[in-house]
Amino acid sequence: MWGGRFAAGPDEVMAAINVSIGFDRRMAKQDIEGSLAHVRMLEATRLISAEDSSAIQGGLNTIASEIREGRFPFREAYEDIHMNVEARLAELIGTAAGRLHTARSRNDQVATDFRLWVRDAIDAGLDQIGELMSALVDKAIAHAAVVMPGFTHMQSAQPVTFGHHCLAFVEMFERDRGRLRDARARLNESPLGAAALAGTSFPIDRAMTAKTLGFDRPMRNSLDAVSARDFAMEYLAAGSILAIHMSRLAEEIIVWSTAQFGFVRLSDRFSTGSSIMPQKRNPDAAELVRGKTGRVIGSLIGLMTVMKALPLAYAKDMQEDKEAVFAAADTLSLCLAALTGMIGDLTINPDRMHASASAGFATATDLADWLVVQLKMPFREAHHVTGRLVKAAEKKGVDLTGLTLAEMKAVEPQIVESVFDVLTVDSSVASRSSLGGTSPDNVRREAETWRDKLKLQ
C-alpha cells in the first residue's frame, strides 16, 4: 500500500516490529464509521462521484458485516486495520476503493479511530460503574441500621452503619464517573481532515465529518490533531483512580470476610477453595480486583513514558498507545463486573458487626460530647476526663458501660446516671444526624436519593 518509494520489501524483523493488526483490529468498527463519514463528505464536496461513493459505502458495509460475523480475513501483510480494510475494499469494488483515501492520511485516520474507541470505552464504563453503584445502594437501603465499627488507622474509632459505609463508595464511584465524563468531553473533537500533519489542499468539510461522527467540533490545529494522545492518558488516569477505588472496596471485602472479622460472607460464585485445605473459602475475585489495579496504573505510566519526549507531529512510537488502553479498558470492565457481582451476592452478619462495634471503647467520643453538652466542660478537658475513664475501664477489663456510676464519679464527680444513655453503639449512630452523618435515617434518605438518581441516568 505504501511501497512505491521502495525497491524491496521490509525485512522479516522489520515487518514483525511494525505490524499492529494483532491489536488495532479492535478498532475495526470505529475505522469503518470514520471511513463512511469521510466518503459521504467527499461526495458532498464533489471530490468523488456519487457512483464511487455508493460503491465505497456498499463495500464498507459488506466489510462491517464480515467482521461482525467473523469472516473478515485480517492479514499481517497489510500491517494495520486501516490498510486491511482498504485492501479488502479494493478486492470487493476495484479501483474505486483508492478514492477513499482522498484528503486523508493514516495519521488523522488512526487519531480519529482511537478517539472513537476511547469514547465508546468511556460510555461502556459509565454504565458499568452505575451498575456497581446501584448494587451498593441496594445494600445500603437493606442495611441502613446495621451497626459496625468505623476505623481510623485500622483501629476501632467510632460506630457507623454498614449502609453508610456502602454509600461512601457510591460517592467515590460517582466522582470516578465525573472524571470519565470530563475526559469524554475533552476528547470529543474530530482530528479527521488534519491529514498527515499540515491539513489538506482539498476543499473538505471537516465540520460535516465531525457532526456525522458525533464529535462536538473539528480540532483547530492539524499538528495537534494527529499528535495528541492526552485524551488516552486522561482516560487511563481516570481509570487508574477508578481502579484504586475498586481495590479499596475489594480490600474491605477481603478483610471483612476473614474468620477473625466475620462481617460478611462471599457467595460460592465469587469464592474459591484450596487444593490442600478443605476448609478454605478464598476471596480470590476480590484479591484479583485488588491485584489488577497495578495493570491499569502500569498502562498509564507506560503511555506517559511513550509520549514524554515526542516531538510534533506523528511518530511510530505512538503505535504503542493502543495496547495499553485496550488492556486497561478490559481490566476495568472485568473488575467492575466482578465487584458488582460480589456486592450483589454479599451476605452480612449484623450480630458480628454489632458486637465488634461495641468493643474497643467505640463510644468514648460520645462520652466526651456528653461532658461538653451536659456539664458545659471545654472539649479538651472532656477529652482528658474521657481518657481517664477509658483507662479505668481498661484496668477493670470492661467497656465504658461496665463502669458503675460510682466509679465514674471517682473520676469526674459531676457525672450523673443519664450518661449511660449515650454509651451504646445504637444511640451513638442514631445521634450522628448531621449532613453526611451515619444515622440510619440519614442513610435511608441518602440511599433513596441515589436510587432515584441512578434510575434517571
PDB file of N, CA, C and O in Angstrom, residues 327-384:
ATOM      1  N   ALA A 327      -5.857  -2.848  27.047  1.00  0.00           N
ATOM      2  CA  ALA A 327      -5.676  -3.717  28.215  1.00  0.00           C
ATOM      3  C   ALA A 327      -6.317  -3.114  29.456  1.00  0.00           C
ATOM      4  O   ALA A 327      -6.966  -3.815  30.248  1.00  0.00           O
ATOM      5  N   ALA A 328      -6.140  -1.815  29.638  1.00  0.00           N
ATOM      6  CA  ALA A 328      -6.720  -1.155  30.809  1.00  0.00           C
ATOM      7  C   ALA A 328      -8.237  -1.196  30.755  1.00  0.00           C
ATOM      8  O   ALA A 328      -8.908  -1.460  31.766  1.00  0.00           O
ATOM      9  N   ALA A 329      -8.806  -0.945  29.581  1.00  0.00           N
ATOM     10  CA  ALA A 329     -10.267  -0.966  29.438  1.00  0.00           C
ATOM     11  C   ALA A 329     -10.825  -2.357  29.742  1.00  0.00           C
ATOM     12  O   ALA A 329     -11.850  -2.497  30.426  1.00  0.00           O
ATOM     13  N   ASP A 330     -10.148  -3.391  29.254  1.00  0.00           N
ATOM     14  CA  ASP A 330     -10.579  -4.765  29.532  1.00  0.00           C
ATOM     15  C   ASP A 330     -10.523  -5.061  31.028  1.00  0.00           C
ATOM     16  O   ASP A 330     -11.425  -5.681  31.593  1.00  0.00           O
ATOM     17  N   THR A 331      -9.438  -4.621  31.656  1.00  0.00           N
ATOM     18  CA  THR A 331      -9.256  -4.875  33.082  1.00  0.00           C
ATOM     19  C   THR A 331     -10.310  -4.152  33.908  1.00  0.00           C
ATOM     20  O   THR A 331     -10.906  -4.727  34.828  1.00  0.00           O
ATOM     21  N   LEU A 332     -10.557  -2.895  33.587  1.00  0.00           N
ATOM     22  CA  LEU A 332     -11.568  -2.133  34.317  1.00  0.00           C
ATOM     23  C   LEU A 332     -12.944  -2.772  34.167  1.00  0.00           C
ATOM     24  O   LEU A 332     -13.693  -2.901  35.143  1.00  0.00           O
ATOM     25  N   SER A 333     -13.280  -3.189  32.954  1.00  0.00           N
ATOM     26  CA  SER A 333     -14.586  -3.802  32.715  1.00  0.00           C
ATOM     27  C   SER A 333     -14.745  -5.091  33.516  1.00  0.00           C
ATOM     28  O   SER A 333     -15.794  -5.339  34.146  1.00  0.00           O
ATOM     29  N   LEU A 334     -13.718  -5.910  33.522  1.00  0.00           N
ATOM     30  CA  LEU A 334     -13.769  -7.180  34.251  1.00  0.00           C
ATOM     31  C   LEU A 334     -13.890  -6.946  35.754  1.00  0.00           C
ATOM     32  O   LEU A 334     -14.692  -7.596  36.439  1.00  0.00           O
ATOM     33  N   CYS A 335     -13.118  -6.005  36.270  1.00  0.00           N
ATOM     34  CA  CYS A 335     -13.145  -5.733  37.705  1.00  0.00           C
ATOM     35  C   CYS A 335     -14.489  -5.139  38.135  1.00  0.00           C
ATOM     36  O   CYS A 335     -15.010  -5.479  39.202  1.00  0.00           O
ATOM     37  N   LEU A 336     -15.038  -4.257  37.324  1.00  0.00           N
ATOM     38  CA  LEU A 336     -16.353  -3.697  37.638  1.00  0.00           C
ATOM     39  C   LEU A 336     -17.419  -4.798  37.674  1.00  0.00           C
ATOM     40  O   LEU A 336     -18.270  -4.832  38.574  1.00  0.00           O
ATOM     41  N   ALA A 337     -17.373  -5.703  36.706  1.00  0.00           N
ATOM     42  CA  ALA A 337     -18.339  -6.799  36.678  1.00  0.00           C
ATOM     43  C   ALA A 337     -18.185  -7.698  37.897  1.00  0.00           C
ATOM     44  O   ALA A 337     -19.176  -8.113  38.517  1.00  0.00           O
ATOM     45  N   ALA A 338     -16.930  -8.005  38.260  1.00  0.00           N
ATOM     46  CA  ALA A 338     -16.676  -8.874  39.409  1.00  0.00           C
ATOM     47  C   ALA A 338     -17.150  -8.232  40.710  1.00  0.00           C
ATOM     48  O   ALA A 338     -17.805  -8.879  41.537  1.00  0.00           O
ATOM     49  N   LEU A 339     -16.845  -6.956  40.896  1.00  0.00           N
ATOM     50  CA  LEU A 339     -17.262  -6.275  42.124  1.00  0.00           C
ATOM     51  C   LEU A 339     -18.774  -6.155  42.218  1.00  0.00           C
ATOM     52  O   LEU A 339     -19.360  -6.327  43.298  1.00  0.00           O
ATOM     53  N   THR A 340     -19.411  -5.846  41.098  1.00  0.00           N
ATOM     54  CA  THR A 340     -20.871  -5.741  41.106  1.00  0.00           C
ATOM     55  C   THR A 340     -21.498  -7.071  41.512  1.00  0.00           C
ATOM     56  O   THR A 340     -22.436  -7.114  42.315  1.00  0.00           O
ATOM     57  N   GLY A 341     -20.970  -8.159  40.982  1.00  0.00           N
ATOM     58  CA  GLY A 341     -21.468  -9.477  41.366  1.00  0.00           C
ATOM     59  C   GLY A 341     -21.213  -9.795  42.828  1.00  0.00           C
ATOM     60  O   GLY A 341     -22.088 -10.321  43.527  1.00  0.00           O
ATOM     61  N   MET A 342     -20.022  -9.464  43.303  1.00  0.00           N
ATOM     62  CA  MET A 342     -19.686  -9.730  44.708  1.00  0.00           C
ATOM     63  C   MET A 342     -20.595  -8.964  45.653  1.00  0.00           C
ATOM     64  O   MET A 342     -21.105  -9.509  46.640  1.00  0.00           O
ATOM     65  N   ILE A 343     -20.798  -7.692  45.374  1.00  0.00           N
ATOM     66  CA  ILE A 343     -21.636  -6.863  46.247  1.00  0.00           C
ATOM     67  C   ILE A 343     -23.073  -7.365  46.227  1.00  0.00           C
ATOM     68  O   ILE A 343     -23.743  -7.458  47.261  1.00  0.00           O
ATOM     69  N   GLY A 344     -23.571  -7.707  45.056  1.00  0.00           N
ATOM     70  CA  GLY A 344     -24.939  -8.193  44.955  1.00  0.00           C
ATOM     71  C   GLY A 344     -25.170  -9.457  45.759  1.00  0.00           C
ATOM     72  O   GLY A 344     -26.231  -9.644  46.362  1.00  0.00           O
ATOM     73  N   ASP A 345     -24.172 -10.352  45.785  1.00  0.00           N
ATOM     74  CA  ASP A 345     -24.304 -11.644  46.472  1.00  0.00           C
ATOM     75  C   ASP A 345     -23.886 -11.600  47.939  1.00  0.00           C
ATOM     76  O   ASP A 345     -24.060 -12.578  48.664  1.00  0.00           O
ATOM     77  N   LEU A 346     -23.304 -10.502  48.371  1.00  0.00           N
ATOM     78  CA  LEU A 346     -22.692 -10.424  49.703  1.00  0.00           C
ATOM     79  C   LEU A 346     -23.730 -10.650  50.803  1.00  0.00           C
ATOM     80  O   LEU A 346     -24.804 -10.051  50.800  1.00  0.00           O
ATOM     81  N   THR A 347     -23.396 -11.525  51.756  1.00  0.00           N
ATOM     82  CA  THR A 347     -24.240 -11.777  52.920  1.00  0.00           C
ATOM     83  C   THR A 347     -23.632 -11.078  54.132  1.00  0.00           C
ATOM     84  O   THR A 347     -22.430 -11.198  54.388  1.00  0.00           O
ATOM     85  N   ILE A 348     -24.452 -10.348  54.878  1.00  0.00           N
ATOM     86  CA  ILE A 348     -23.992  -9.554  56.009  1.00  0.00           C
ATOM     87  C   ILE A 348     -24.251 -10.298  57.313  1.00  0.00           C
ATOM     88  O   ILE A 348     -25.279 -10.967  57.468  1.00  0.00           O
ATOM     89  N   ASN A 349     -23.339 -10.178  58.276  1.00  0.00           N
ATOM     90  CA  ASN A 349     -23.501 -10.748  59.608  1.00  0.00           C
ATOM     91  C   ASN A 349     -23.701  -9.607  60.604  1.00  0.00           C
ATOM     92  O   ASN A 349     -22.737  -9.130  61.219  1.00  0.00           O
ATOM     93  N   PRO A 350     -24.942  -9.145  60.785  1.00  0.00           N
ATOM     94  CA  PRO A 350     -25.192  -7.975  61.635  1.00  0.00           C
ATOM     95  C   PRO A 350     -24.766  -8.174  63.084  1.00  0.00           C
ATOM     96  O   PRO A 350     -24.265  -7.241  63.718  1.00  0.00           O
ATOM     97  N   ASP A 351     -24.972  -9.385  63.628  1.00  0.00           N
ATOM     98  CA  ASP A 351     -24.623  -9.627  65.030  1.00  0.00           C
ATOM     99  C   ASP A 351     -23.121  -9.494  65.261  1.00  0.00           C
ATOM    100  O   ASP A 351     -22.681  -8.903  66.258  1.00  0.00           O
ATOM    101  N   ARG A 352     -22.346 -10.038  64.329  1.00  0.00           N
ATOM    102  CA  ARG A 352     -20.886  -9.956  64.469  1.00  0.00           C
ATOM    103  C   ARG A 352     -20.423  -8.503  64.349  1.00  0.00           C
ATOM    104  O   ARG A 352     -19.548  -8.048  65.083  1.00  0.00           O
ATOM    105  N   MET A 353     -21.017  -7.769  63.430  1.00  0.00           N
ATOM    106  CA  MET A 353     -20.673  -6.360  63.263  1.00  0.00           C
ATOM    107  C   MET A 353     -21.009  -5.566  64.529  1.00  0.00           C
ATOM    108  O   MET A 353     -20.215  -4.756  65.004  1.00  0.00           O
ATOM    109  N   HIS A 354     -22.190  -5.814  65.074  1.00  0.00           N
ATOM    110  CA  HIS A 354     -22.634  -5.070  66.254  1.00  0.00           C
ATOM    111  C   HIS A 354     -21.730  -5.357  67.441  1.00  0.00           C
ATOM    112  O   HIS A 354     -21.334  -4.436  68.180  1.00  0.00           O
ATOM    113  N   ALA A 355     -21.396  -6.622  67.624  1.00  0.00           N
ATOM    114  CA  ALA A 355     -20.527  -6.988  68.744  1.00  0.00           C
ATOM    115  C   ALA A 355     -19.154  -6.344  68.611  1.00  0.00           C
ATOM    116  O   ALA A 355     -18.582  -5.852  69.597  1.00  0.00           O
ATOM    117  N   SER A 356     -18.641  -6.320  67.387  1.00  0.00           N
ATOM    118  CA  SER A 356     -17.329  -5.701  67.165  1.00  0.00           C
ATOM    119  C   SER A 356     -17.386  -4.196  67.382  1.00  0.00           C
ATOM    120  O   SER A 356     -16.452  -3.601  67.927  1.00  0.00           O
ATOM    121  N   ALA A 357     -18.506  -3.581  66.969  1.00  0.00           N
ATOM    122  CA  ALA A 357     -18.650  -2.135  67.144  1.00  0.00           C
ATOM    123  C   ALA A 357     -18.724  -1.762  68.616  1.00  0.00           C
ATOM    124  O   ALA A 357     -18.335  -0.661  69.017  1.00  0.00           O
ATOM    125  N   SER A 358     -19.239  -2.673  69.434  1.00  0.00           N
ATOM    126  CA  SER A 358     -19.401  -2.392  70.861  1.00  0.00           C
ATOM    127  C   SER A 358     -18.103  -2.533  71.633  1.00  0.00           C
ATOM    128  O   SER A 358     -18.028  -2.121  72.803  1.00  0.00           O
ATOM    129  N   ALA A 359     -17.103  -3.123  71.030  1.00  0.00           N
ATOM    130  CA  ALA A 359     -15.815  -3.323  71.703  1.00  0.00           C
ATOM    131  C   ALA A 359     -14.869  -2.163  71.405  1.00  0.00           C
ATOM    132  O   ALA A 359     -15.106  -1.361  70.499  1.00  0.00           O
ATOM    133  N   GLY A 360     -13.829  -2.079  72.188  1.00  0.00           N
ATOM    134  CA  GLY A 360     -12.781  -1.100  71.907  1.00  0.00           C
ATOM    135  C   GLY A 360     -13.126   0.331  72.251  1.00  0.00           C
ATOM    136  O   GLY A 360     -12.572   1.266  71.665  1.00  0.00           O
ATOM    137  N   PHE A 361     -14.042   0.525  73.205  1.00  0.00           N
ATOM    138  CA  PHE A 361     -14.381   1.871  73.678  1.00  0.00           C
ATOM    139  C   PHE A 361     -14.819   2.795  72.537  1.00  0.00           C
ATOM    140  O   PHE A 361     -14.438   3.962  72.462  1.00  0.00           O
ATOM    141  N   ALA A 362     -15.635   2.233  71.627  1.00  0.00           N
ATOM    142  CA  ALA A 362     -16.034   2.976  70.426  1.00  0.00           C
ATOM    143  C   ALA A 362     -16.904   4.179  70.732  1.00  0.00           C
ATOM    144  O   ALA A 362     -17.038   5.079  69.899  1.00  0.00           O
ATOM    145  N   THR A 363     -17.534   4.216  71.932  1.00  0.00           N
ATOM    146  CA  THR A 363     -18.402   5.349  72.253  1.00  0.00           C
ATOM    147  C   THR A 363     -17.700   6.385  73.127  1.00  0.00           C
ATOM    148  O   THR A 363     -18.359   7.244  73.735  1.00  0.00           O
ATOM    149  N   ALA A 364     -16.379   6.320  73.189  1.00  0.00           N
ATOM    150  CA  ALA A 364     -15.635   7.286  74.007  1.00  0.00           C
ATOM    151  C   ALA A 364     -15.884   8.719  73.547  1.00  0.00           C
ATOM    152  O   ALA A 364     -16.019   9.639  74.370  1.00  0.00           O
ATOM    153  N   THR A 365     -15.964   8.939  72.248  1.00  0.00           N
ATOM    154  CA  THR A 365     -16.219  10.288  71.747  1.00  0.00           C
ATOM    155  C   THR A 365     -17.609  10.763  72.157  1.00  0.00           C
ATOM    156  O   THR A 365     -17.808  11.947  72.459  1.00  0.00           O
ATOM    157  N   ASP A 366     -18.581   9.832  72.181  1.00  0.00           N
ATOM    158  CA  ASP A 366     -19.930  10.199  72.632  1.00  0.00           C
ATOM    159  C   ASP A 366     -19.905  10.633  74.097  1.00  0.00           C
ATOM    160  O   ASP A 366     -20.621  11.570  74.490  1.00  0.00           O
ATOM    161  N   LEU A 367     -19.086   9.949  74.899  1.00  0.00           N
ATOM    162  CA  LEU A 367     -18.947  10.342  76.302  1.00  0.00           C
ATOM    163  C   LEU A 367     -18.352  11.741  76.415  1.00  0.00           C
ATOM    164  O   LEU A 367     -18.838  12.581  77.191  1.00  0.00           O
ATOM    165  N   ALA A 368     -17.317  12.000  75.649  1.00  0.00           N
ATOM    166  CA  ALA A 368     -16.703  13.337  75.684  1.00  0.00           C
ATOM    167  C   ALA A 368     -17.712  14.397  75.253  1.00  0.00           C
ATOM    168  O   ALA A 368     -17.798  15.472  75.860  1.00  0.00           O
ATOM    169  N   ASP A 369     -18.483  14.106  74.197  1.00  0.00           N
ATOM    170  CA  ASP A 369     -19.504  15.059  73.748  1.00  0.00           C
ATOM    171  C   ASP A 369     -20.549  15.301  74.839  1.00  0.00           C
ATOM    172  O   ASP A 369     -21.014  16.430  75.039  1.00  0.00           O
ATOM    173  N   TRP A 370     -20.934  14.239  75.562  1.00  0.00           N
ATOM    174  CA  TRP A 370     -21.916  14.375  76.660  1.00  0.00           C
ATOM    175  C   TRP A 370     -21.373  15.297  77.744  1.00  0.00           C
ATOM    176  O   TRP A 370     -22.105  16.151  78.275  1.00  0.00           O
ATOM    177  N   LEU A 371     -20.097  15.159  78.073  1.00  0.00           N
ATOM    178  CA  LEU A 371     -19.490  16.015  79.094  1.00  0.00           C
ATOM    179  C   LEU A 371     -19.512  17.484  78.663  1.00  0.00           C
ATOM    180  O   LEU A 371     -19.744  18.378  79.479  1.00  0.00           O
ATOM    181  N   VAL A 372     -19.315  17.711  77.367  1.00  0.00           N
ATOM    182  CA  VAL A 372     -19.341  19.085  76.850  1.00  0.00           C
ATOM    183  C   VAL A 372     -20.753  19.659  76.928  1.00  0.00           C
ATOM    184  O   VAL A 372     -20.965  20.787  77.388  1.00  0.00           O
ATOM    185  N   VAL A 373     -21.743  18.865  76.481  1.00  0.00           N
ATOM    186  CA  VAL A 373     -23.113  19.358  76.399  1.00  0.00           C
ATOM    187  C   VAL A 373     -23.755  19.454  77.789  1.00  0.00           C
ATOM    188  O   VAL A 373     -24.349  20.474  78.148  1.00  0.00           O
ATOM    189  N   GLN A 374     -23.638  18.399  78.579  1.00  0.00           N
ATOM    190  CA  GLN A 374     -24.354  18.336  79.849  1.00  0.00           C
ATOM    191  C   GLN A 374     -23.636  19.054  80.997  1.00  0.00           C
ATOM    192  O   GLN A 374     -24.280  19.671  81.849  1.00  0.00           O
ATOM    193  N   LEU A 375     -22.324  18.997  81.002  1.00  0.00           N
ATOM    194  CA  LEU A 375     -21.569  19.602  82.101  1.00  0.00           C
ATOM    195  C   LEU A 375     -20.888  20.898  81.697  1.00  0.00           C
ATOM    196  O   LEU A 375     -20.165  21.491  82.499  1.00  0.00           O
ATOM    197  N   LYS A 376     -21.108  21.327  80.438  1.00  0.00           N
ATOM    198  CA  LYS A 376     -20.524  22.581  79.932  1.00  0.00           C
ATOM    199  C   LYS A 376     -19.002  22.582  80.047  1.00  0.00           C
ATOM    200  O   LYS A 376     -18.370  23.609  80.273  1.00  0.00           O
ATOM    201  N   MET A 377     -18.445  21.456  79.888  1.00  0.00           N
ATOM    202  CA  MET A 377     -16.996  21.292  80.042  1.00  0.00           C
ATOM    203  C   MET A 377     -16.296  21.622  78.718  1.00  0.00           C
ATOM    204  O   MET A 377     -16.785  21.240  77.655  1.00  0.00           O
ATOM    205  N   PRO A 378     -15.180  22.346  78.725  1.00  0.00           N
ATOM    206  CA  PRO A 378     -14.412  22.548  77.484  1.00  0.00           C
ATOM    207  C   PRO A 378     -14.031  21.196  76.880  1.00  0.00           C
ATOM    208  O   PRO A 378     -13.720  20.248  77.627  1.00  0.00           O
ATOM    209  N   PHE A 379     -14.031  21.122  75.557  1.00  0.00           N
ATOM    210  CA  PHE A 379     -13.805  19.820  74.931  1.00  0.00           C
ATOM    211  C   PHE A 379     -12.471  19.207  75.329  1.00  0.00           C
ATOM    212  O   PHE A 379     -12.377  17.999  75.569  1.00  0.00           O
ATOM    213  N   ARG A 380     -11.431  20.014  75.406  1.00  0.00           N
ATOM    214  CA  ARG A 380     -10.120  19.458  75.756  1.00  0.00           C
ATOM    215  C   ARG A 380     -10.147  18.820  77.141  1.00  0.00           C
ATOM    216  O   ARG A 380      -9.574  17.764  77.368  1.00  0.00           O
ATOM    217  N   GLU A 381     -10.847  19.467  78.066  1.00  0.00           N
ATOM    218  CA  GLU A 381     -10.964  18.889  79.401  1.00  0.00           C
ATOM    219  C   GLU A 381     -11.799  17.614  79.351  1.00  0.00           C
ATOM    220  O   GLU A 381     -11.472  16.611  80.008  1.00  0.00           O
ATOM    221  N   ALA A 382     -12.882  17.656  78.569  1.00  0.00           N
ATOM    222  CA  ALA A 382     -13.721  16.471  78.422  1.00  0.00           C
ATOM    223  C   ALA A 382     -12.936  15.316  77.818  1.00  0.00           C
ATOM    224  O   ALA A 382     -13.124  14.144  78.188  1.00  0.00           O
ATOM    225  N   HIS A 383     -12.067  15.632  76.876  1.00  0.00           N
ATOM    226  CA  HIS A 383     -11.204  14.622  76.255  1.00  0.00           C
ATOM    227  C   HIS A 383     -10.330  13.949  77.307  1.00  0.00           C
ATOM    228  O   HIS A 383     -10.186  12.718  77.341  1.00  0.00           O
ATOM    229  N   HIS A 384      -9.744  14.734  78.202  1.00  0.00           N
ATOM    230  CA  HIS A 384      -8.870  14.177  79.243  1.00  0.00           C
ATOM    231  C   HIS A 384      -9.664  13.342  80.235  1.00  0.00           C
ATOM    232  O   HIS A 384      -9.224  12.263  80.649  1.00  0.00           O
TER     233      HIS A 384
END
